[in-house]
Short mmCIF file of N, CA, C and O in Angstrom, two decimals:
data_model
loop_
_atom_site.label_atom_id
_atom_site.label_comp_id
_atom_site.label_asym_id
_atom_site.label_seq_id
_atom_site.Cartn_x
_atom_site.Cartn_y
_atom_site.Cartn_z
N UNK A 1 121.75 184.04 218.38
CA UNK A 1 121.38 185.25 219.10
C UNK A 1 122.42 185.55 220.17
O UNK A 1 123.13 184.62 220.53
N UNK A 2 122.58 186.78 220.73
CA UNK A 2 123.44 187.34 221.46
C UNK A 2 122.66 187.49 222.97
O UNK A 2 121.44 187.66 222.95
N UNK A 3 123.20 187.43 223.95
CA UNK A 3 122.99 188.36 225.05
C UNK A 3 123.35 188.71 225.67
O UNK A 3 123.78 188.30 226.74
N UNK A 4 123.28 190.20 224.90
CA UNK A 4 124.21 191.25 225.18
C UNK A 4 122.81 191.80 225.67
O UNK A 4 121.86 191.40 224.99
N UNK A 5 122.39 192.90 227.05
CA UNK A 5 121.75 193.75 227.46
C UNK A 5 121.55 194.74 226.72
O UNK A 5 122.50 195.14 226.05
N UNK A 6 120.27 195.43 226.63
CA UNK A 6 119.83 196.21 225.50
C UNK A 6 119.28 197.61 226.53
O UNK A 6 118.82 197.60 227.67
N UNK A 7 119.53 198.64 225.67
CA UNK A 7 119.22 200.27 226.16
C UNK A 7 118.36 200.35 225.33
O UNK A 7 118.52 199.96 224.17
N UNK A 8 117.37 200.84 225.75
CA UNK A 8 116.38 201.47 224.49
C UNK A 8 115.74 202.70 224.70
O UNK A 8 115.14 202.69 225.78
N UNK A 9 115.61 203.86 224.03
CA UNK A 9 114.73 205.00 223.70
C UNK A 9 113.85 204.66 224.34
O UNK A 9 113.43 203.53 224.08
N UNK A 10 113.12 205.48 225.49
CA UNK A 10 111.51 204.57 226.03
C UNK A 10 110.86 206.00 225.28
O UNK A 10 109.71 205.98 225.72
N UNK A 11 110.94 206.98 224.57
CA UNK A 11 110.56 208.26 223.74
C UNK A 11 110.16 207.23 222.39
O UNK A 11 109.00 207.45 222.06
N UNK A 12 110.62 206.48 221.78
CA UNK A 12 110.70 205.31 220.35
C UNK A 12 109.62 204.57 220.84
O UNK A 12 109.91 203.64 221.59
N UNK A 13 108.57 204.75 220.63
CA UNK A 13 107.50 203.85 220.85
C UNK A 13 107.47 202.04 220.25
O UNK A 13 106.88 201.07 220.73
N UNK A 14 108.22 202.13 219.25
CA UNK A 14 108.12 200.69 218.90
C UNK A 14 109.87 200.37 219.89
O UNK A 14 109.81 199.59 220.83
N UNK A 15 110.61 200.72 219.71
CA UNK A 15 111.88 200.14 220.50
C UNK A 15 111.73 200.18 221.97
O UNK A 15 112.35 199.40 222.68
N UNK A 16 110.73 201.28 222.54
CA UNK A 16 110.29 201.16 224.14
C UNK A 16 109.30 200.18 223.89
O UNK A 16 109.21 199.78 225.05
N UNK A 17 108.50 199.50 223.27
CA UNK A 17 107.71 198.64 223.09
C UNK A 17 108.23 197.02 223.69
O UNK A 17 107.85 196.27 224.59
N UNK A 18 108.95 197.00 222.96
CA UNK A 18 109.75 195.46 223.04
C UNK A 18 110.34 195.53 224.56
O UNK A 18 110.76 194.57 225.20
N UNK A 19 110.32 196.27 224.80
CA UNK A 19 111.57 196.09 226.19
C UNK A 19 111.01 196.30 227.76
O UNK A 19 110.84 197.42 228.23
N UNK A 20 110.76 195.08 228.49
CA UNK A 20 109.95 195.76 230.04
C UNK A 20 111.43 195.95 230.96
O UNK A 20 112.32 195.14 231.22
N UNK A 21 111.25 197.33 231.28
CA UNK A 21 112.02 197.83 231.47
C UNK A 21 112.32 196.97 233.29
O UNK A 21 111.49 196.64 234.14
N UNK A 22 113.83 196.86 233.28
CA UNK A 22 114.45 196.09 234.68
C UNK A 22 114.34 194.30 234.42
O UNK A 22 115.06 193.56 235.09
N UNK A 23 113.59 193.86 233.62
CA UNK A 23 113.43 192.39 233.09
C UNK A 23 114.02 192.03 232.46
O UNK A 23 114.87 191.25 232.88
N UNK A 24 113.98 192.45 230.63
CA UNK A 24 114.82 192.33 229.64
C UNK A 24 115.76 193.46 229.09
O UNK A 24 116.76 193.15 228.45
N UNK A 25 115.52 194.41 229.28
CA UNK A 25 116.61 195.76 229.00
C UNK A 25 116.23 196.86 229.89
O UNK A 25 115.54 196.78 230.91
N UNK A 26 116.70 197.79 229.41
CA UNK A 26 116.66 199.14 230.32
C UNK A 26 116.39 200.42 229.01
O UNK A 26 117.02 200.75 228.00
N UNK A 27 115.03 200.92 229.70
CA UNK A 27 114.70 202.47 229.12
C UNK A 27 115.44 203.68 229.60
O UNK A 27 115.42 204.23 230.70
N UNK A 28 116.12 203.99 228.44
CA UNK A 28 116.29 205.79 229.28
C UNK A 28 115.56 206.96 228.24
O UNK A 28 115.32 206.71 227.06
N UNK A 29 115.31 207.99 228.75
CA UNK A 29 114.49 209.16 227.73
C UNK A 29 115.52 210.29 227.66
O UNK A 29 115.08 211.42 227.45
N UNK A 30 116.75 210.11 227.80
CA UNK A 30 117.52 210.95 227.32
C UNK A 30 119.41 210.49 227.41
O UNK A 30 119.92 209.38 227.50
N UNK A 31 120.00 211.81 227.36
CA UNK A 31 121.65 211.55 227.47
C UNK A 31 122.01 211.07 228.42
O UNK A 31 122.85 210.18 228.56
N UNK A 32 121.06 211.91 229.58
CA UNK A 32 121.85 211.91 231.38
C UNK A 32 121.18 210.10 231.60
O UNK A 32 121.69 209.27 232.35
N UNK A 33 120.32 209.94 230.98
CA UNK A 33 119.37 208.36 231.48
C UNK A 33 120.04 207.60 231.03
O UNK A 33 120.30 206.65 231.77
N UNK A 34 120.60 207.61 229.74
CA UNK A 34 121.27 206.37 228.43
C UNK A 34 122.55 206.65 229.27
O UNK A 34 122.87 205.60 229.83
N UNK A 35 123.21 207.44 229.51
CA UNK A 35 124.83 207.63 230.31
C UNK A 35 124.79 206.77 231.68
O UNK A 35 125.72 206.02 232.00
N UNK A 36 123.53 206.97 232.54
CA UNK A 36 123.35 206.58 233.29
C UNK A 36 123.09 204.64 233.33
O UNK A 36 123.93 203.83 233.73
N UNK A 37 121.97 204.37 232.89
CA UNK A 37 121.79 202.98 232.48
C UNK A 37 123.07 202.41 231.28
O UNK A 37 122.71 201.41 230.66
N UNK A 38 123.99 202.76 231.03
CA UNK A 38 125.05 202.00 230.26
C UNK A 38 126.16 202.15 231.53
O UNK A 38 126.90 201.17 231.49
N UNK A 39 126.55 203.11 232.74
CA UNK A 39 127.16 203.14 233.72
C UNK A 39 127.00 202.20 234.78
O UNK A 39 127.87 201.64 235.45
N UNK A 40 125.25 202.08 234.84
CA UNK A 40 125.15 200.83 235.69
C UNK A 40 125.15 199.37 235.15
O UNK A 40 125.68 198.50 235.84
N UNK A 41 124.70 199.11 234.19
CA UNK A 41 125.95 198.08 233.30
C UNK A 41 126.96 197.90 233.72
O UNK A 41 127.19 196.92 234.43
N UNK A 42 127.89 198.81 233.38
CA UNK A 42 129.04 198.67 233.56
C UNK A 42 129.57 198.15 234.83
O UNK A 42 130.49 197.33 234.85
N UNK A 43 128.89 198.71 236.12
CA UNK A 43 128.90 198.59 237.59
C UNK A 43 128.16 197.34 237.67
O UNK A 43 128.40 196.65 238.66
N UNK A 44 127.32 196.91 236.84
CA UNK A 44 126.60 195.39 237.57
C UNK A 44 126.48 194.46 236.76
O UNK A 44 125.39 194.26 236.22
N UNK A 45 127.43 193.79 236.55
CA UNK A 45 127.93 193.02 235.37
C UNK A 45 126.87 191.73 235.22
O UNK A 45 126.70 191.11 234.17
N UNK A 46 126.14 191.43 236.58
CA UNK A 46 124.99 190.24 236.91
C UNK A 46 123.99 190.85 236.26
O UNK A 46 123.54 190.31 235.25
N UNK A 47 123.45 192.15 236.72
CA UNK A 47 122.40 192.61 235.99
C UNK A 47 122.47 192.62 234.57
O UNK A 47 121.58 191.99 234.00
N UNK A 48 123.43 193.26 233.77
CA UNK A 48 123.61 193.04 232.33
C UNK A 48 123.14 191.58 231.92
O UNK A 48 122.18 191.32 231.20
N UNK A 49 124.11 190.57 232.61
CA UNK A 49 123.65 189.39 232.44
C UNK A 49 122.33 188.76 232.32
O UNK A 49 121.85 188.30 231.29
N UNK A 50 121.77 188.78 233.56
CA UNK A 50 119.87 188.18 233.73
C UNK A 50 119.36 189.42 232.71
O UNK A 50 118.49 188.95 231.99
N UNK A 51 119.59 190.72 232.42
CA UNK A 51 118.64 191.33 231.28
C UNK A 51 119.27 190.59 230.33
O UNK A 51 118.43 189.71 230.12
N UNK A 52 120.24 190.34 229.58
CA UNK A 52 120.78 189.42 228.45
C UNK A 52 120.17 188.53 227.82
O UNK A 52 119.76 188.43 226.67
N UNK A 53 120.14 187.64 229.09
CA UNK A 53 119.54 186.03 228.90
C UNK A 53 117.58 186.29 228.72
O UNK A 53 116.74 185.63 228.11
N UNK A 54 117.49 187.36 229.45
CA UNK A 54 115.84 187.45 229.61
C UNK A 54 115.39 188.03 228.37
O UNK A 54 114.21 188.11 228.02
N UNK A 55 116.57 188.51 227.60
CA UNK A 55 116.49 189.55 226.21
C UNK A 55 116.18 188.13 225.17
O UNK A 55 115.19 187.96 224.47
N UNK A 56 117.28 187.28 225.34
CA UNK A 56 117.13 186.25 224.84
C UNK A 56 116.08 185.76 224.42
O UNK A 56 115.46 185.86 223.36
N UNK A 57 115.93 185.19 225.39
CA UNK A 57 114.74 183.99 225.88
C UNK A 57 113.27 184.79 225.52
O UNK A 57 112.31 184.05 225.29
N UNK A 58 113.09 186.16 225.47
CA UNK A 58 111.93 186.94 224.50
C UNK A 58 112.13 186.61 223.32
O UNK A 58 111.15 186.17 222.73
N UNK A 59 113.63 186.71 222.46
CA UNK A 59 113.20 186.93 221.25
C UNK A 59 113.28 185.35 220.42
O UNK A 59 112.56 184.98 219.49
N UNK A 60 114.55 184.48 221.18
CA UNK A 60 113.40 183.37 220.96
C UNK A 60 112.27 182.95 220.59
O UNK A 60 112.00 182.62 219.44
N UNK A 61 111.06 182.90 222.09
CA UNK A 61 110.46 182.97 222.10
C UNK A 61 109.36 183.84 221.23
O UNK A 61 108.29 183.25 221.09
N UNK A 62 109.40 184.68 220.85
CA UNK A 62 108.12 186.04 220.38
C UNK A 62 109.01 185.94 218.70
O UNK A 62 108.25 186.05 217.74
N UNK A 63 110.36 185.78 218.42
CA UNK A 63 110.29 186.89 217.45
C UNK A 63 111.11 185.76 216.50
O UNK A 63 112.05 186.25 215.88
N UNK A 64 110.93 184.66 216.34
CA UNK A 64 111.54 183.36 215.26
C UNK A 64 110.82 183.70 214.10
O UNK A 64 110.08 184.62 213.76
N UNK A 65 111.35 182.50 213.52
CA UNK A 65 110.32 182.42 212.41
C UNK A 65 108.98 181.84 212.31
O UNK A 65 107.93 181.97 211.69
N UNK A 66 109.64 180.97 213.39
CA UNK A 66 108.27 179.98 213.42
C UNK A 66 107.28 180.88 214.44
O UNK A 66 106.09 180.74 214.16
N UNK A 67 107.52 181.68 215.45
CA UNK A 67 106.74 182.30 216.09
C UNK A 67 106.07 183.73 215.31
O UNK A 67 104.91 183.89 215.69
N UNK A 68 106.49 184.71 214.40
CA UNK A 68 105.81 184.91 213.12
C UNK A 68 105.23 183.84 212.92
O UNK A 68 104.75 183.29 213.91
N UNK A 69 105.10 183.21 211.60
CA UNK A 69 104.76 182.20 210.99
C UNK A 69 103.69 182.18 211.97
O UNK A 69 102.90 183.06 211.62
N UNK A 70 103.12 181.40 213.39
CA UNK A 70 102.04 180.92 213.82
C UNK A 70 101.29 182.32 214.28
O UNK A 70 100.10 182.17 214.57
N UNK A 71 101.75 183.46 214.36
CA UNK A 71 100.78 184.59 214.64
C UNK A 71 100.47 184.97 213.15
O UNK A 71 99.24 185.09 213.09
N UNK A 72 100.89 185.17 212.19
CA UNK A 72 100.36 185.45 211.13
C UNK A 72 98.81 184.46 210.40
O UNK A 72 97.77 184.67 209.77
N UNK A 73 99.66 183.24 211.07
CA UNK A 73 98.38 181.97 210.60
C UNK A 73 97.02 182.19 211.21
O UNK A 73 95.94 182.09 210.63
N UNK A 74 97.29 182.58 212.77
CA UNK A 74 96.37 183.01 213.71
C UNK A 74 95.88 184.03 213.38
O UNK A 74 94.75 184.13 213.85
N UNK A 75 96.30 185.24 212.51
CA UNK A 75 95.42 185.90 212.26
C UNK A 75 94.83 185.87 210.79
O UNK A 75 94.08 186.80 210.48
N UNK A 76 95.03 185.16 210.12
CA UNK A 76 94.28 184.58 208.81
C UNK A 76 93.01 183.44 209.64
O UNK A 76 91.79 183.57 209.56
N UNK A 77 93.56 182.66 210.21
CA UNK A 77 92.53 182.21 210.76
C UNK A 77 91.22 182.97 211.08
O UNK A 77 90.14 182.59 210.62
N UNK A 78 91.31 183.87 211.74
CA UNK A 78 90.60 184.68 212.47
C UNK A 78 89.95 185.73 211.77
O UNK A 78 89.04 186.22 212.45
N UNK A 79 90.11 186.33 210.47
CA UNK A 79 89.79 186.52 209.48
C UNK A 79 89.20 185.50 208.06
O UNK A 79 89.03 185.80 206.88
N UNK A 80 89.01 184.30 208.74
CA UNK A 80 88.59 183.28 208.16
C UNK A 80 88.95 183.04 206.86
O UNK A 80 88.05 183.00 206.02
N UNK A 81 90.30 182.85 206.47
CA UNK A 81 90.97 182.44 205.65
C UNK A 81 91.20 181.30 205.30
O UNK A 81 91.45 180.94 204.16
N UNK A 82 91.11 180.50 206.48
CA UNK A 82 91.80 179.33 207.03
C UNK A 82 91.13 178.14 207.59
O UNK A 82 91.59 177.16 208.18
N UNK A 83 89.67 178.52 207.20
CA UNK A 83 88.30 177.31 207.65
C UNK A 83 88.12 176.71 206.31
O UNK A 83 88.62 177.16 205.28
N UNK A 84 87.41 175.73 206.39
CA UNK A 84 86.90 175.13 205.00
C UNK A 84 86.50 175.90 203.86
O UNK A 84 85.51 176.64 203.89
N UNK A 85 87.15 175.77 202.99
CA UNK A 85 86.41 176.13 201.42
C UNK A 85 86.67 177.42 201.66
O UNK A 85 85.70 178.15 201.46
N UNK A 86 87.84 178.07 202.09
CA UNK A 86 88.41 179.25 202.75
C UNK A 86 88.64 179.56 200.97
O UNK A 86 88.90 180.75 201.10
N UNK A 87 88.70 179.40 199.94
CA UNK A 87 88.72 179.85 198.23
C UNK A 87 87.62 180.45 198.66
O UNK A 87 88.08 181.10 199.61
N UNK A 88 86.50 180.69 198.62
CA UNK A 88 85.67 181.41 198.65
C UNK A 88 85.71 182.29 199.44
O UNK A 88 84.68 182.96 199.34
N UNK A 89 86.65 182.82 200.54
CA UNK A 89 86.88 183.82 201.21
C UNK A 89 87.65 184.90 199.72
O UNK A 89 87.49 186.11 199.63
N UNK A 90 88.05 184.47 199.23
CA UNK A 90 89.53 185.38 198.60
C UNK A 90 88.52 185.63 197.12
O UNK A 90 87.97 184.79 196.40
N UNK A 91 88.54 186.87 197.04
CA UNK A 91 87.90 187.41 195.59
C UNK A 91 88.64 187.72 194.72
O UNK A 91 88.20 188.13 193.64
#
């Protein structure tokens, strides 16, 4: 994985989704915002940085395989897929 600081559409509901904005990346809702938040980048080379690493350390965390993998299980579970004699769930 990279961390490189991320801009995102906060208008893109799933790409403004992933991103709390000033933590792990930066939202803008247009030209003058995206011009703007890639300028201050540019000007705050620390900030790029800690959003980078914090970009990181989310997708790590949230978006592996193995982290799929245990939310998908969790929700078979929970749909009771995944208790005893769980064959008799599946028709």
């Amino acid at each position: 994985l990279f961390r490189s600081p991320v801009v995102a559409n906060r208008h893109c509901g799933p790409a403004a989704s992933l991103i709390e904005e000033g933590v792990d990346g930066l939202l803008a809702g247009g030209a003058e915002e995206l011009a703007g938040a890639l300028e201050r980048l540019m000007e705050d080379r620390e900030l790029g940085r800690r959003l980078g690493e914090a970009g990181e350390r989310k997708a790590r965390r949230d978006f592996t395989q193995r982290a799929a993998t245990g939310r998908l299980l969790a929700a078979w579970e929970r749909a009771g897929f995944l208790r005893e004699n769980a064959d008799s769930n599946i028709e």
